[in-house]
PDB file of C-alpha atoms in Angstrom:
ATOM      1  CA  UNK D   1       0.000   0.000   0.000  1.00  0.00           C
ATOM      2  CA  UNK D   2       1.169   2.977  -0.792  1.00  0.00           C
ATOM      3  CA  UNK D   3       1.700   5.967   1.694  1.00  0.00           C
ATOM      4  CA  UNK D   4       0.203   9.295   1.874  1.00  0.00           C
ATOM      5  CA  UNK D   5       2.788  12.251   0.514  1.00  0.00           C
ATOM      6  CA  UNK D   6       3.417  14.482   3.522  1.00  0.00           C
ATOM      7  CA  UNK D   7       5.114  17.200   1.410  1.00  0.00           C
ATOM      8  CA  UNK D   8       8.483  18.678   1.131  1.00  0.00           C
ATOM      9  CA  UNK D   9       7.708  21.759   3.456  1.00  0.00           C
ATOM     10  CA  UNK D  10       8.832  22.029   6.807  1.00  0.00           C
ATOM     11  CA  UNK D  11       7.349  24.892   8.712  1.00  0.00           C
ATOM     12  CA  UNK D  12       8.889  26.306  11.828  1.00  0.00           C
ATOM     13  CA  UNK D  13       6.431  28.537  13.206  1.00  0.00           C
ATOM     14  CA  UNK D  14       6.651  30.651  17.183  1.00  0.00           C
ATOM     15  CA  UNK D  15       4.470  33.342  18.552  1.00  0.00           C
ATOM     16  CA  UNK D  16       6.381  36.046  15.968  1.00  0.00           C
ATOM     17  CA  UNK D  17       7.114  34.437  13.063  1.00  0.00           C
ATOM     18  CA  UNK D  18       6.397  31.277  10.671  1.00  0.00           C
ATOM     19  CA  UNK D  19       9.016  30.190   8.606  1.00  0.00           C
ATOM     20  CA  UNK D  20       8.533  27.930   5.810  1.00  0.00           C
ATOM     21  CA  UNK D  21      11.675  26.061   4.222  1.00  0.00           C
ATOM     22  CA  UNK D  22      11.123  24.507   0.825  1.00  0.00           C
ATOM     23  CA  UNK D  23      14.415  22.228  -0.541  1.00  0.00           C
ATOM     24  CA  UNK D  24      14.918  22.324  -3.870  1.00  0.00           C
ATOM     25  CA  UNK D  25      14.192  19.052  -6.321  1.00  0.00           C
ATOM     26  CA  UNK D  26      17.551  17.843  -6.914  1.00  0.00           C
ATOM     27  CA  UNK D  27      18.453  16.925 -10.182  1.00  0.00           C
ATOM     28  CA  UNK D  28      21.176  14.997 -10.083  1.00  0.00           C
ATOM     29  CA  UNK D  29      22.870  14.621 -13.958  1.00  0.00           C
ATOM     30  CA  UNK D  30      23.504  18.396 -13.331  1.00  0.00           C
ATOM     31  CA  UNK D  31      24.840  17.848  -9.462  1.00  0.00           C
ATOM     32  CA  UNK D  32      27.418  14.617 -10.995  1.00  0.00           C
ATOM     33  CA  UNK D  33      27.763  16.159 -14.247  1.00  0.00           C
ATOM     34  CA  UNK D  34      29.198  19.687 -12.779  1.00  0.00           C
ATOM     35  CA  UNK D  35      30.515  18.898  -9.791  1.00  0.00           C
ATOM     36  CA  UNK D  36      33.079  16.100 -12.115  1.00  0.00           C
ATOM     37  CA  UNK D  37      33.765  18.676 -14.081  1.00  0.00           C
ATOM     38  CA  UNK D  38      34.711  21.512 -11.882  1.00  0.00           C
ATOM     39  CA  UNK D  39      36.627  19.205  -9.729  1.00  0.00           C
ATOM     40  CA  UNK D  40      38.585  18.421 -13.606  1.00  0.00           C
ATOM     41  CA  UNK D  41      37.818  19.860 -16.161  1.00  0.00           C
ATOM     42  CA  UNK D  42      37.977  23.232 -14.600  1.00  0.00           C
ATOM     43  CA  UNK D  43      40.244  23.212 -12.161  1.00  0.00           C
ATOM     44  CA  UNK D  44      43.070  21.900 -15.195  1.00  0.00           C
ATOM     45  CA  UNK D  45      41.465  24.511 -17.858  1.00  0.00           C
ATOM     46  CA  UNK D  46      42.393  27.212 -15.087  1.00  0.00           C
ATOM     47  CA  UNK D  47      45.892  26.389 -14.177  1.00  0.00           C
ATOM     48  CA  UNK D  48      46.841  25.445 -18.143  1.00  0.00           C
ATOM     49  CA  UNK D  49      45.603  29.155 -18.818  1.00  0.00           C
ATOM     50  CA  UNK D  50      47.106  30.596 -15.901  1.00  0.00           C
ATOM     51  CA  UNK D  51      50.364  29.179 -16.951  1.00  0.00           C
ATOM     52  CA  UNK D  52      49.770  30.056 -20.553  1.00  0.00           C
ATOM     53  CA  UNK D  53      49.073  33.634 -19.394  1.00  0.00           C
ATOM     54  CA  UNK D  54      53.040  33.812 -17.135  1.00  0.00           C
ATOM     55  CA  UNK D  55      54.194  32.196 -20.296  1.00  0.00           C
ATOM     56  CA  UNK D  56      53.053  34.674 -23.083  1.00  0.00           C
ATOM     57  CA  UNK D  57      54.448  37.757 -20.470  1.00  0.00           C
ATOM     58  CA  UNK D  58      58.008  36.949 -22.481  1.00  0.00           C
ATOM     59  CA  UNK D  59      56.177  36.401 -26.069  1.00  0.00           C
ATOM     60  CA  UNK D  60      55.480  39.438 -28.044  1.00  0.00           C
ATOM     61  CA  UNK D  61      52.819  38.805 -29.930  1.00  0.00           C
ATOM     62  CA  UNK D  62      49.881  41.045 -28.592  1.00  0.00           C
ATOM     63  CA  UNK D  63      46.891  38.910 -30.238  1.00  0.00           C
ATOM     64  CA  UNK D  64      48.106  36.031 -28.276  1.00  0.00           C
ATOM     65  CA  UNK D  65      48.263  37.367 -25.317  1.00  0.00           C
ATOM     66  CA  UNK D  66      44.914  39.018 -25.343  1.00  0.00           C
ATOM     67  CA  UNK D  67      43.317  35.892 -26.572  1.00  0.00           C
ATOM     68  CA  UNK D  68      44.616  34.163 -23.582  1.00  0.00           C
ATOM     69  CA  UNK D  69      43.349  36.805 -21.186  1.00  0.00           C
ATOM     70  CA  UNK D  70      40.340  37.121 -22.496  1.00  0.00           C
ATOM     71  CA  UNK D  71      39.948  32.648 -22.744  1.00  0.00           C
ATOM     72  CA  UNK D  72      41.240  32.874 -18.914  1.00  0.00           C
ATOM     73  CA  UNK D  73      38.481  35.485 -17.890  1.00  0.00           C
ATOM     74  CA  UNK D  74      35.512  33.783 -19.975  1.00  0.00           C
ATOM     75  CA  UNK D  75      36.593  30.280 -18.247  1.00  0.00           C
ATOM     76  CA  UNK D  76      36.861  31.547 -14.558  1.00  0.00           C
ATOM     77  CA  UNK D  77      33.574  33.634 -14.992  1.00  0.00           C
ATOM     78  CA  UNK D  78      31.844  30.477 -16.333  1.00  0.00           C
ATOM     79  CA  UNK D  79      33.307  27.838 -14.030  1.00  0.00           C
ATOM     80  CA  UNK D  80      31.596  30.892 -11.090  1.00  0.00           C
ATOM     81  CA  UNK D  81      27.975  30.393 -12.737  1.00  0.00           C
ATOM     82  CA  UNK D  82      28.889  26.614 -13.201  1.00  0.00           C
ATOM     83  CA  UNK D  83      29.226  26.434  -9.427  1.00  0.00           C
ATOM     84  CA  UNK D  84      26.450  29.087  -8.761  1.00  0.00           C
ATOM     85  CA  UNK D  85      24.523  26.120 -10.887  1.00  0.00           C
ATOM     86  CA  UNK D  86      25.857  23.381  -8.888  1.00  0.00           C
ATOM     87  CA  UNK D  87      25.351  24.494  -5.379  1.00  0.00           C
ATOM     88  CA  UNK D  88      22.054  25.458  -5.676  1.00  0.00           C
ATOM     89  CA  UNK D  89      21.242  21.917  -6.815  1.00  0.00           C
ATOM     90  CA  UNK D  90      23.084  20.468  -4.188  1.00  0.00           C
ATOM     91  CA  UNK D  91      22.146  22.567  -1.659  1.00  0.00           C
ATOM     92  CA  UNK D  92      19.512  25.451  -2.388  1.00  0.00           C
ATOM     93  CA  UNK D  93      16.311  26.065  -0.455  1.00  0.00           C
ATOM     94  CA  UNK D  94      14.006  28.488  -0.525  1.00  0.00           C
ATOM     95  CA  UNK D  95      13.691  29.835   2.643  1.00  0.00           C
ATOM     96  CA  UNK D  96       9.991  32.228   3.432  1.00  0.00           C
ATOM     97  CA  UNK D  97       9.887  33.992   6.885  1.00  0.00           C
ATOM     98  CA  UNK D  98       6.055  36.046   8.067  1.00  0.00           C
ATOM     99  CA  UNK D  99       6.740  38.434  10.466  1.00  0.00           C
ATOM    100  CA  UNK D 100       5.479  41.759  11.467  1.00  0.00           C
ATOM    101  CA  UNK D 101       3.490  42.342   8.138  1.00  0.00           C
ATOM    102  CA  UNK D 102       6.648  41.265   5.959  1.00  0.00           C
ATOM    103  CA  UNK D 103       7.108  38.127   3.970  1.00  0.00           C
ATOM    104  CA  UNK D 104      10.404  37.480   3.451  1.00  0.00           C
ATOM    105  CA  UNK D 105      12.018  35.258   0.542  1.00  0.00           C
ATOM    106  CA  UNK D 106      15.703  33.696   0.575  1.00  0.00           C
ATOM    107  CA  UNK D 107      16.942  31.493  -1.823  1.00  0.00           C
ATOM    108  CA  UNK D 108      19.857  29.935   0.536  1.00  0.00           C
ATOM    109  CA  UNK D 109      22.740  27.852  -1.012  1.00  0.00           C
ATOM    110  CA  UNK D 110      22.470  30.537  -4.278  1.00  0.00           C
ATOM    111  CA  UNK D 111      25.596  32.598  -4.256  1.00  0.00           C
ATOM    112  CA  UNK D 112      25.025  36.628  -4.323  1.00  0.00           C
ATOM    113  CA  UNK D 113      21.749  36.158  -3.590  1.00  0.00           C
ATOM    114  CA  UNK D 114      19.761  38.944  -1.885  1.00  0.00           C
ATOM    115  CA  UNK D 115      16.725  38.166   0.582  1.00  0.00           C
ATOM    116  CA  UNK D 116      13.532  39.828  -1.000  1.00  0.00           C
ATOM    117  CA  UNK D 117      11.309  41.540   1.265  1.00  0.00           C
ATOM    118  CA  UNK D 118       7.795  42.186   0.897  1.00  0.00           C
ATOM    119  CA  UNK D 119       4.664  44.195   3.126  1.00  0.00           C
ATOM    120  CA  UNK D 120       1.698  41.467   3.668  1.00  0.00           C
ATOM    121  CA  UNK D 121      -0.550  44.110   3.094  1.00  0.00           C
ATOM    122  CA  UNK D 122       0.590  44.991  -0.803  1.00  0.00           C
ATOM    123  CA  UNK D 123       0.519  41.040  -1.231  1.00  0.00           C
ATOM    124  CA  UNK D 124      -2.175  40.820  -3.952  1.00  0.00           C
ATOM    125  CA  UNK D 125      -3.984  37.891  -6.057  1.00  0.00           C
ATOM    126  CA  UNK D 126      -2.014  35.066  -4.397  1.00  0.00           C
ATOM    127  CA  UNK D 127      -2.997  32.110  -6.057  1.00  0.00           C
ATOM    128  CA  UNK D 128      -1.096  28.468  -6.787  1.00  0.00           C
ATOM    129  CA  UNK D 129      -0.528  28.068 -10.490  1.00  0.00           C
ATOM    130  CA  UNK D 130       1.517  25.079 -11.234  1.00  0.00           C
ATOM    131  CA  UNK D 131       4.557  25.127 -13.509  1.00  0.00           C
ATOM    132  CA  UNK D 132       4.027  24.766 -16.827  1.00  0.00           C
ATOM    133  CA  UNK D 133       6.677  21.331 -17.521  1.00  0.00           C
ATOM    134  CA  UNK D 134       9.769  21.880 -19.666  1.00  0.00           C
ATOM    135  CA  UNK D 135      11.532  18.942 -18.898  1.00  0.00           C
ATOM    136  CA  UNK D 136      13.021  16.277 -20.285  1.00  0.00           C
ATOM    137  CA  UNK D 137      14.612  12.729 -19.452  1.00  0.00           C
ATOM    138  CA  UNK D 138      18.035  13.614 -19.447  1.00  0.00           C
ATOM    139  CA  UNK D 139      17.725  17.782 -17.859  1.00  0.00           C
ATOM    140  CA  UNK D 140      14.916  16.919 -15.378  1.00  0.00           C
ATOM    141  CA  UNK D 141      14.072  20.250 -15.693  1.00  0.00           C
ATOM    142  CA  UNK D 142      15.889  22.366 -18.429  1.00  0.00           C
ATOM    143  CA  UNK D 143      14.363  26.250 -16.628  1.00  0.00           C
ATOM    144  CA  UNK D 144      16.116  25.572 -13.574  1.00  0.00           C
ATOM    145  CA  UNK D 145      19.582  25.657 -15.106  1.00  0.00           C
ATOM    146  CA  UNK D 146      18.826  29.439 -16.072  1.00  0.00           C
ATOM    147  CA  UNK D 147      15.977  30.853 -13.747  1.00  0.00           C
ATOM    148  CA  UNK D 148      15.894  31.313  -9.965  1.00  0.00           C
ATOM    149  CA  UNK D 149      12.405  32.691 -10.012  1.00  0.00           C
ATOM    150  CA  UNK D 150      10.120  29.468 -10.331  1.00  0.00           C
ATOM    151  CA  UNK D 151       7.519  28.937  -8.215  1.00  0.00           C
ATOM    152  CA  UNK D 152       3.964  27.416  -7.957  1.00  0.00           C
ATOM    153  CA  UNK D 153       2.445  30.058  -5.211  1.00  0.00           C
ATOM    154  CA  UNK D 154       2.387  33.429  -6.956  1.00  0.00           C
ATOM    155  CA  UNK D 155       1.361  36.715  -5.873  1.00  0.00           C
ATOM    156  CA  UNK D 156       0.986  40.383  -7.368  1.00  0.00           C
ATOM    157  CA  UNK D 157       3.213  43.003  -5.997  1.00  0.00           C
ATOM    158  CA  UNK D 158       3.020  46.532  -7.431  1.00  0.00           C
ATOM    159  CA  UNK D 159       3.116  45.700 -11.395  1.00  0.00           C
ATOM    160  CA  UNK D 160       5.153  42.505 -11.216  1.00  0.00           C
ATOM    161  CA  UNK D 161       4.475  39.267 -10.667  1.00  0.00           C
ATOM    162  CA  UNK D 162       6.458  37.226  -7.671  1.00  0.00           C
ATOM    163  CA  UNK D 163       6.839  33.042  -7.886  1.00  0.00           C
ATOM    164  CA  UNK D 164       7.829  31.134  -5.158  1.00  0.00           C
ATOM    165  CA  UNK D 165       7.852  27.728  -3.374  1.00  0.00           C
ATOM    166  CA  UNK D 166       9.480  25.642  -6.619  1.00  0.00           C
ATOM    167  CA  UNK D 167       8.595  22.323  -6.571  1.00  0.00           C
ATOM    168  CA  UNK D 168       5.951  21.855  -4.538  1.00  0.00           C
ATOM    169  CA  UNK D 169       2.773  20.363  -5.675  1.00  0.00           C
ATOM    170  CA  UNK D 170      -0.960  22.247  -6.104  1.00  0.00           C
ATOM    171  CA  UNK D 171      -2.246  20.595  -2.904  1.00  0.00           C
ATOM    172  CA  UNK D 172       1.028  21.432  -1.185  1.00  0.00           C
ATOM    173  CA  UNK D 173       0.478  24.860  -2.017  1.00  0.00           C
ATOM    174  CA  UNK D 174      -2.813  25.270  -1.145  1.00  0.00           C
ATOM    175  CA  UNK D 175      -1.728  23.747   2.170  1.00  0.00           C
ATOM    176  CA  UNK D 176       0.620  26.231   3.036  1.00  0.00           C
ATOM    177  CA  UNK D 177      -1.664  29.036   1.764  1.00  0.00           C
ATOM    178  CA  UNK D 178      -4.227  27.891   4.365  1.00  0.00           C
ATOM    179  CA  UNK D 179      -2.071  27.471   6.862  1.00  0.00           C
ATOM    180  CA  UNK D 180      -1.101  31.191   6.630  1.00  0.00           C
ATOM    181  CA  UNK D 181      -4.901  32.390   6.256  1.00  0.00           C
ATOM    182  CA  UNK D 182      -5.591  30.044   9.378  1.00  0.00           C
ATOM    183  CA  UNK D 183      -2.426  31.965  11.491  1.00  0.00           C
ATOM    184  CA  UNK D 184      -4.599  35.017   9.920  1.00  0.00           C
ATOM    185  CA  UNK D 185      -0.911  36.214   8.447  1.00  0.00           C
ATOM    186  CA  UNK D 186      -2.888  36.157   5.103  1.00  0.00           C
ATOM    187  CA  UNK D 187      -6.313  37.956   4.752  1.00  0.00           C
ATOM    188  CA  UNK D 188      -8.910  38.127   2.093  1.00  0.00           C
ATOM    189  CA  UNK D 189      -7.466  41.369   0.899  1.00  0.00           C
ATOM    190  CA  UNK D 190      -4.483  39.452  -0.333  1.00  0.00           C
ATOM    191  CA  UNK D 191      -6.318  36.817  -2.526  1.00  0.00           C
TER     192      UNK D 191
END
């Protein structure tokens, strides 16, 4: 017999605040895949360019040695995103905190990201949509590679549109979106 899905959502909640921590699908072709080859592949493309770059110091030829520069800045800027990539499928949740009339969105294990605050009371038309699927067998999910800002709870917010809790299912979401209108953190006025 098969048992009833409890959900990937763990909620922390006290008398001030209710967190809600979300971890992200992992895919793991992308977690192997990168993580092999920024343990090789990068790590020797970085030091053969490094050296390349001491070496060409003594070379006069100018084309050379900008090519080389500008190979050894396009490789260490794309092994960064490569590992941006890699962590967040390893690691990444999405993190929501309600307190004081704030929600409060973190994406931890993504590098330079910035927490994204918003005021409960300009939370407007929240409503679960699920993600439309652009997968396939061997991605899992080819828009995560890119985008950050998936989500199957949405809100309105000024003239944009805000996604989060990636993931989770419909009945998941409307879960946690009764949960919050239960803990009256969410009000009529914001669906």
């Amino acid at each position: 017999m098969e048992k009833p899905y409890n959900g990937r959502a763990i909620i922390h909640e006290n008398s001030y605040e209710l967190e809600i921590i979300i971890p992200i699908k992992k895919n793991w072709f992308l977690i192997i895949f990168f993580g092999a080859w920024l343990c090789s592949g990068w790590v020797i493309g970085e030091m053969i360019g490094i050296i390349f770059f001491i070496l060409t110091v003594f070379i006069k030829e100018l084309y050379f040695n900008l090519f080389i520069l500008f190979w050894l800045c396009f490789w260490t800027v794309s092994g960064f995103f490569i590992f941006k990539i890699f962590l967040w499928n390893a690691f990444g949740k999405e993190v929501f905190t309600f307190k004081k009339g704030t929600l409060t969105i973190r994406k931890k294990g993504l590098l330079l990201s910035q927490p994204k605050i918003y005021n409960i009371q300009e939370v407007k038309k929240i409503r679960v949509e699920q993600e439309e699927s652009t997968s396939d067998k061997l991605l899992y999910r080819k828009n995560l590679i890119f985008s950050h800002t998936n989500g199957t709870i949405r809100f309105s917010y000024g003239l944009q549109d805000v996604k989060f809790g990636d993931g989770i299912d419909e009945a998941e979401a409307y879960f946690i979106l009764e949960k919050l209108k239960s803990k009256k953190i969410l009000t009529d006025e914001n669906f």
